[in-house]
Coordinates of C-alpha atoms in Angstrom, one line a residue:
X22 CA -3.2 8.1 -4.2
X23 CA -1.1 9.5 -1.3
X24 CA 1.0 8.2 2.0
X25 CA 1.4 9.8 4.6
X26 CA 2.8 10.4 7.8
X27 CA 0.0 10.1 9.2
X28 CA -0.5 6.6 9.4
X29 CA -3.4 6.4 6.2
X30 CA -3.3 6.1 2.5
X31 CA -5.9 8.6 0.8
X32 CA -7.7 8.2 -2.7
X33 CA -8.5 10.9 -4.2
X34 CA -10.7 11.7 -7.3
X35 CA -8.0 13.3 -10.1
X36 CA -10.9 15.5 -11.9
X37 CA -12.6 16.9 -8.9
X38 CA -9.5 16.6 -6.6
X39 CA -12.5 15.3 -3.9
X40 CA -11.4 12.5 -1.5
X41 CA -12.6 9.0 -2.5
X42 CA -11.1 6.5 0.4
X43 CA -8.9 7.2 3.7
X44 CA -7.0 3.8 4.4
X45 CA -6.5 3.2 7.6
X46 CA -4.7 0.2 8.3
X47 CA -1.2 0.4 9.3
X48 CA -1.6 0.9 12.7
X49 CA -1.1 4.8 12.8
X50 CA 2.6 4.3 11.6
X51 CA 4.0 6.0 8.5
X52 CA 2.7 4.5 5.1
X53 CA 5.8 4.9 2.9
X54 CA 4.2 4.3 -0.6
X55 CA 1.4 3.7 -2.2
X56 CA 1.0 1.9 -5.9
X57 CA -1.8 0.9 -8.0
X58 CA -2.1 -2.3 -9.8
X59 CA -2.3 -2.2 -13.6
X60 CA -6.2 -2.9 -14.0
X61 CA -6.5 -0.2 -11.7
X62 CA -9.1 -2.4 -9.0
X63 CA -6.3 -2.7 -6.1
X64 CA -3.9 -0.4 -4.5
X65 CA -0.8 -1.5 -2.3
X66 CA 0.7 0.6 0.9
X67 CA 4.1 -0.1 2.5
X68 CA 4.2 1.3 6.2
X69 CA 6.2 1.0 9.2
X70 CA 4.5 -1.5 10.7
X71 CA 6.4 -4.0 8.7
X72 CA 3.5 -4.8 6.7
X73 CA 2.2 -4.1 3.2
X74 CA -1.4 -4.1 2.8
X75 CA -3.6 -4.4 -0.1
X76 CA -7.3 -2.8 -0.8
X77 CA -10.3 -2.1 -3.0
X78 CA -10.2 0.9 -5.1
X79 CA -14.0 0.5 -5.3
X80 CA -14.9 0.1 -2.0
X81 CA -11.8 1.0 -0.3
X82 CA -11.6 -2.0 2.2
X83 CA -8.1 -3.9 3.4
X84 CA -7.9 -7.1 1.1
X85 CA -5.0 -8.7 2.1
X86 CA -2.0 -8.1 4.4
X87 CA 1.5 -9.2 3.8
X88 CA 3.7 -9.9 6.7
X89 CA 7.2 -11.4 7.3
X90 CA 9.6 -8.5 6.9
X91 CA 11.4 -7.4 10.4
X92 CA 12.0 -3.7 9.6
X93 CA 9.7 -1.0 7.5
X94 CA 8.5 -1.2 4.2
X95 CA 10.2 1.2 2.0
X96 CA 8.2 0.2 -1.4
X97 CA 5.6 -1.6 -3.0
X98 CA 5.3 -2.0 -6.4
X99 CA 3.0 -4.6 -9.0
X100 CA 4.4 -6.7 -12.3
X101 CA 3.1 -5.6 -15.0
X102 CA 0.6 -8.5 -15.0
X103 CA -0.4 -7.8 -11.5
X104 CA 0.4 -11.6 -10.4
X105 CA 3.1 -10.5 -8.5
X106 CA 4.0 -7.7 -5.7
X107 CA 7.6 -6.4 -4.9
X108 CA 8.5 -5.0 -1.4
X109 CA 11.6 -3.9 -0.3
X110 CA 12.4 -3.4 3.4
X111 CA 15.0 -1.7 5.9
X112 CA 15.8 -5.2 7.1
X113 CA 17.8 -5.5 3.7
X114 CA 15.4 -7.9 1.9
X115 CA 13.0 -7.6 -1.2
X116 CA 10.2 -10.1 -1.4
X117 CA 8.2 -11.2 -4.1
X118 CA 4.0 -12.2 -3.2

């Protein structure tokens, strides 16, 4: 997957290279990062609108967001058992979901 400045998240197929899913979602503000969690079935995005938002690979629809940081969201990553979600955030905090 791929952020962008653009304000999406984008899928892509890695044999054919062919675009699966443009997520849309962060309010046309950056999306810093982009992570997939370990089974694979969800993918994370960090953005600038403070929020970190979670989708379908399969279907590519928003599943979740995450709020309560006041500044950007710099990173997003899964546990290794996917329970758990990491963001860290200009306003100086990380903060585990």
């Amino acid at each position: 997957g791929t952020a962008s400045s653009d304000g999406t998240a984008r899928l892509w197929n890695r044999e054919s290279g062919e675009q699966i899913h443009v997520l849309n979602g962060h309010g046309g503000r950056i999306v810093y990062s982009i992570s997939f969690s370990p089974n694979g079935a969800m993918v994370g995005t960090a953005g600038a609108d403070n929020t970190a938002r979670l989708w379908s690979v399969g279907s590519g629809q928003q599943t979740a967001v995450l709020t309560g940081h006041d500044d950007v969201i710099h990173s997003l990553s899964f546990s290794s058992d996917g329970k758990l979600i990491a963001t860290a955030s200009g306003d100086r905090t990380v903060r585990l979901w």
